[in-house]
Coordinates of C-alpha atoms in Angstrom, one line a residue:
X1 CA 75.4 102.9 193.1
X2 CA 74.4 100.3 195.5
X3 CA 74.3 100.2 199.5
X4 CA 77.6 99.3 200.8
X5 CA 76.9 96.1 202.6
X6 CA 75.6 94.4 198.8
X7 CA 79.0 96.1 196.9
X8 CA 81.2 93.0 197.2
X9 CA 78.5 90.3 196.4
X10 CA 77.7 92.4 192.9
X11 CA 81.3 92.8 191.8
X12 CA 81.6 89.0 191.8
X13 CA 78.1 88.3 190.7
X14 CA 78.3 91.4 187.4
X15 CA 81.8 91.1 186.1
X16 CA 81.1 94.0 183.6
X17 CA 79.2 96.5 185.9
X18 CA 81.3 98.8 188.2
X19 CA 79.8 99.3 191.3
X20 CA 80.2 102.0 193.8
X21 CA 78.9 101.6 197.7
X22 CA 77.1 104.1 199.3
X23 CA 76.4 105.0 202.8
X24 CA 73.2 102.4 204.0
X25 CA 70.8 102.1 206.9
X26 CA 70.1 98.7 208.1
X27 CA 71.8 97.6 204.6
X28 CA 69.5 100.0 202.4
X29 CA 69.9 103.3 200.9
X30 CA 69.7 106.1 203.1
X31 CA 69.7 110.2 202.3
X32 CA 73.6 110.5 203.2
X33 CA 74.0 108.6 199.8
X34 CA 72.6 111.4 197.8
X35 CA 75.4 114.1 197.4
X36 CA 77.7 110.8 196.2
X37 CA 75.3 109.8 193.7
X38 CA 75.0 113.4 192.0
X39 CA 78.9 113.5 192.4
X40 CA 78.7 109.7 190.6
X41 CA 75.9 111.2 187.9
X42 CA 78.4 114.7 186.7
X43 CA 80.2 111.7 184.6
X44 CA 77.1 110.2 182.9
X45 CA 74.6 111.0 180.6
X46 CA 71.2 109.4 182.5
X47 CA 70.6 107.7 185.6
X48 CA 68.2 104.9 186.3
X49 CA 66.4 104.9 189.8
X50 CA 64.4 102.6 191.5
X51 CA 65.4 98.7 190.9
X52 CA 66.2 97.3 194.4
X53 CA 66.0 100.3 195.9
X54 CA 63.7 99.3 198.9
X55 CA 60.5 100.0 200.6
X56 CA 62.1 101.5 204.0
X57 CA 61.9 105.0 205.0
X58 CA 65.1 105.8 204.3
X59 CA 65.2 104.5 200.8
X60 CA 62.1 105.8 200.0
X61 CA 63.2 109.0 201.4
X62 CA 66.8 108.9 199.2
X63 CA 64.9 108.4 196.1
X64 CA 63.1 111.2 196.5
X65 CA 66.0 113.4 197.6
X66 CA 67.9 111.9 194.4
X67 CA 65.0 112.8 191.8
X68 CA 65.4 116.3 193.1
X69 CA 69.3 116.7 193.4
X70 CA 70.0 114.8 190.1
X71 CA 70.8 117.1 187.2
X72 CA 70.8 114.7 184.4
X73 CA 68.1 112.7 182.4
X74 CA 66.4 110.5 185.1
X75 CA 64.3 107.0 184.9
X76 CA 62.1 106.2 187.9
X77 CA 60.9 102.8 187.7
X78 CA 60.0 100.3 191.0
X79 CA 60.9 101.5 194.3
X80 CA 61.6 105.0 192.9
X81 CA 58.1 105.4 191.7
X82 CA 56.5 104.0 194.9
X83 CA 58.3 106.2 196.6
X84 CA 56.5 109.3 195.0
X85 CA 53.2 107.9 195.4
X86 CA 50.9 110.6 195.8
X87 CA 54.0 113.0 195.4
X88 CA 54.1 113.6 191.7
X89 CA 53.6 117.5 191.3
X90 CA 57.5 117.1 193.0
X91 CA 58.7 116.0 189.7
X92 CA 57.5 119.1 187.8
X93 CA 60.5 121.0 189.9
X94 CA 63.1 118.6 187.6
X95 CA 64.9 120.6 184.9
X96 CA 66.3 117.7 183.3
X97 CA 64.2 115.1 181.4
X98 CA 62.1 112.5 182.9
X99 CA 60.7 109.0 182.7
X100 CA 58.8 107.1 184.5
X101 CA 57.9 103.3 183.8
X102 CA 54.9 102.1 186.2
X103 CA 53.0 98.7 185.6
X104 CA 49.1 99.1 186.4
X105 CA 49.6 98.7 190.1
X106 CA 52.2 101.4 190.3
X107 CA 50.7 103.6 188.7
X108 CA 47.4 103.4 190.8
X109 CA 49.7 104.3 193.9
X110 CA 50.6 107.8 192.0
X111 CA 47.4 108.4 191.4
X112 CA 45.8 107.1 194.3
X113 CA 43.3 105.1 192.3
X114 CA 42.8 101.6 192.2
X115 CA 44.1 99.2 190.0
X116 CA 40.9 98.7 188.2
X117 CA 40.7 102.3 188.0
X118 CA 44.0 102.4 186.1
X119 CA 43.1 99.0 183.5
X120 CA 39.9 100.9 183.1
X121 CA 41.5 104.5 181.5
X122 CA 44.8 103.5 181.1
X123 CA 45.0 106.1 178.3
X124 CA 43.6 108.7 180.6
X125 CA 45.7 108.0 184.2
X126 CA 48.8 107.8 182.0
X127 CA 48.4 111.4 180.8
X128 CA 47.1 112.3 184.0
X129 CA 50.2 111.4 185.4
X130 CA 52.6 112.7 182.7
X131 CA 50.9 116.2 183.3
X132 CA 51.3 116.4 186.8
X133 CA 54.6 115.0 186.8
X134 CA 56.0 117.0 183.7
X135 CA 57.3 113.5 182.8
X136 CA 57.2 111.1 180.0
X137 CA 55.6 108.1 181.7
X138 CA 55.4 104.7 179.8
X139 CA 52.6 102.5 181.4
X140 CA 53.5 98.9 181.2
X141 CA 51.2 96.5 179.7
X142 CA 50.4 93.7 176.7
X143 CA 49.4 97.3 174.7
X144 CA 52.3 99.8 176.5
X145 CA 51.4 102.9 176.3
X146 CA 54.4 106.5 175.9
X147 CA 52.7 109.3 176.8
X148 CA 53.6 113.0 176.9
X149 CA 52.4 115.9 178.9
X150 CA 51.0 117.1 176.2
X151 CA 50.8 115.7 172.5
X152 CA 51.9 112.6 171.0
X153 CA 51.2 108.7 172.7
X154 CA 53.2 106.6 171.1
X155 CA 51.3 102.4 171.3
X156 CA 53.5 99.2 171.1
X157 CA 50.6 96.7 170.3
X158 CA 51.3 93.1 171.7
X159 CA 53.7 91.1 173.2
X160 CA 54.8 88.2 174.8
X161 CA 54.1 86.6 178.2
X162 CA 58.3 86.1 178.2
X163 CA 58.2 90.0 179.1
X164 CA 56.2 89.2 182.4
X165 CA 59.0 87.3 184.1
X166 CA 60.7 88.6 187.2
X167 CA 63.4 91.5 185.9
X168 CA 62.3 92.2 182.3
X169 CA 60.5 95.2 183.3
X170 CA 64.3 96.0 185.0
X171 CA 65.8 95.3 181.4
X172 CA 63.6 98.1 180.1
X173 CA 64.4 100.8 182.0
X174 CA 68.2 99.7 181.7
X175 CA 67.6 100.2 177.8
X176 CA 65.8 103.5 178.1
X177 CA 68.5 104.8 180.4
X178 CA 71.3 103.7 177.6
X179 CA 69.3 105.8 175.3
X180 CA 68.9 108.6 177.1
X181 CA 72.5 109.2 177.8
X182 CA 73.7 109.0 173.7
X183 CA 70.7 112.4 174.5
X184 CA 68.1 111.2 172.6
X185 CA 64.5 112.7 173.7
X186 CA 62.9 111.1 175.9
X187 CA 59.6 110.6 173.9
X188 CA 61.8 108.6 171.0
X189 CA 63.9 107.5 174.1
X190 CA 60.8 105.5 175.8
X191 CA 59.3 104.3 172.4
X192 CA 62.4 102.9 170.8
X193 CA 63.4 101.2 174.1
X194 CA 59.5 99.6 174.0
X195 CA 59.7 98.4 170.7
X196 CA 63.3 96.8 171.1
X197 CA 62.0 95.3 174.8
X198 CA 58.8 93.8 172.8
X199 CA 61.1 92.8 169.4
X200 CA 63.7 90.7 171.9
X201 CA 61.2 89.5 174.1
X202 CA 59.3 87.9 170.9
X203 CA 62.9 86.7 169.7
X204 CA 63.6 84.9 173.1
X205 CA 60.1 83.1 173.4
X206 CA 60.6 81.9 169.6
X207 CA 63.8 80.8 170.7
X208 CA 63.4 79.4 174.1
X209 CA 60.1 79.5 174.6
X210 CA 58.1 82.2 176.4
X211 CA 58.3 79.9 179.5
X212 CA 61.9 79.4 179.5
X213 CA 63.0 83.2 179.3
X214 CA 64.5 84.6 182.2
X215 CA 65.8 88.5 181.5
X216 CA 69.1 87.9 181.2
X217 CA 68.1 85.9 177.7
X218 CA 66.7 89.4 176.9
X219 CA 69.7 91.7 177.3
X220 CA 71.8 88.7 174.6
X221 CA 69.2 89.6 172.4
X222 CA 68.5 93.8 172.4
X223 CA 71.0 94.4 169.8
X224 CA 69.0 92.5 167.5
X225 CA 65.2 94.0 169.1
X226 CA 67.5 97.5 168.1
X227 CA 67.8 96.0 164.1
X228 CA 65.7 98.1 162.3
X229 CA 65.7 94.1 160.3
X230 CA 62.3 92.6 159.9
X231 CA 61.5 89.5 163.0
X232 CA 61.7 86.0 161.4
X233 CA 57.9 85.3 160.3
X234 CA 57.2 88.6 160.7
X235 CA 55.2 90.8 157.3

């Protein structure tokens, strides 16, 4: 689901993707689009929102209409989680599962905190958030963090500077979204989908390099990050 005006260019640029335009403002999303999306989202399993979404008013204001209308399993990663900043109790009104995926700085706008604030007690602001939201929220990071309202955390140690080029973070939420629609939780959802991001991410920089990989060189490689098969080198 993408403003109309960008429709054409991503049907010739993503052979495999179907695309649907929506209504736009100034060539962004825009509140009319919401009754087509949950129309669009009766047919799958999850939705993913956020990516490319935009900083405008209007966007801002159609992802949180969306959160809100959307009956199935959502992801809010980017735009869709600066667009709740300060606005997470909202989520709790979701009956469906939730996810959120912030990096640091994301994250701080929820909270209102700083950045520092966040690297600080990253354990700490990611339940904080989780509670107040009702959501699963995976806080990005060389140690990512899945935490529940309550309960579990779930800790992917390491990584690989490949994951901190532009779009890899996109790649993630893509993967968790996948998951969730086969209806796995979202706990198991978020922590498998972290663990394959890290595994294909360490595949591509041994491959490439961890200069050389862009995120498409990750998406080749998530069906092996999936493998339950032990990394080359690894013990």
């Amino acid at each position: 689901a993408v403003p109309s005006p960008a429709q054409t260019v991503l049907e010739l640029r993503l052979l495999e993707a179907m695309t649907r335009g929506l209504p736009d403002e100034d060539g962004s999303h825009t509140p009319a689009g919401v009754e087509e999306l949950v129309s669009m989202a009766e047919r799958a399993g999850s939705v993913v929102l956020g990516p490319g979404v935009g900083r405008s008013e209007a966007a801002s204001a159609f992802a949180r209409e969306a959160a809100q209308a959307l009956e199935v399993s959502l992801l809010i990663d980017a735009d869709g989680l600066n667009a709740h900043a300060g606005q997470l109790e909202a989520l709790r009104r979701r009956r469906a599962p939730t996810v959120l995926t912030p990096h640091a700085a994301e994250l701080a706008r929820l909270l209102d905190r700083t950045p520092d604030e966040v690297g600080h007690h990253r354990l700490a602001c990611a339940r904080e958030a989780a509670r107040r939201s009702g959501a699963i929220v995976l806080l990005k990071g060389h140690d990512t963090l899945v935490v529940a309202p309550e309960g579990p955390v779930a800790v992917s140690p390491g990584g690989t500077p490949a994951l901190a080029t532009a779009g890899t973070g996109d790649v993630l939420s893509g993967l968790i979204g996948a998951l969730l629609a086969k209806g796995m939780d979202a706990f198991e959802a978020a922590a498998l989908g972290t663990v394959a991001h890290v595994r294909a991410g360490l595949l591509a920089a041994e491959r490439l390099g961890a200069d050389h990989v862009i995120a498409g060189d990750l998406i080749d490689l998530l069906p092996a990050g999936l493998s339950t098969r032990p990394l080359c080198g690894s013990r």
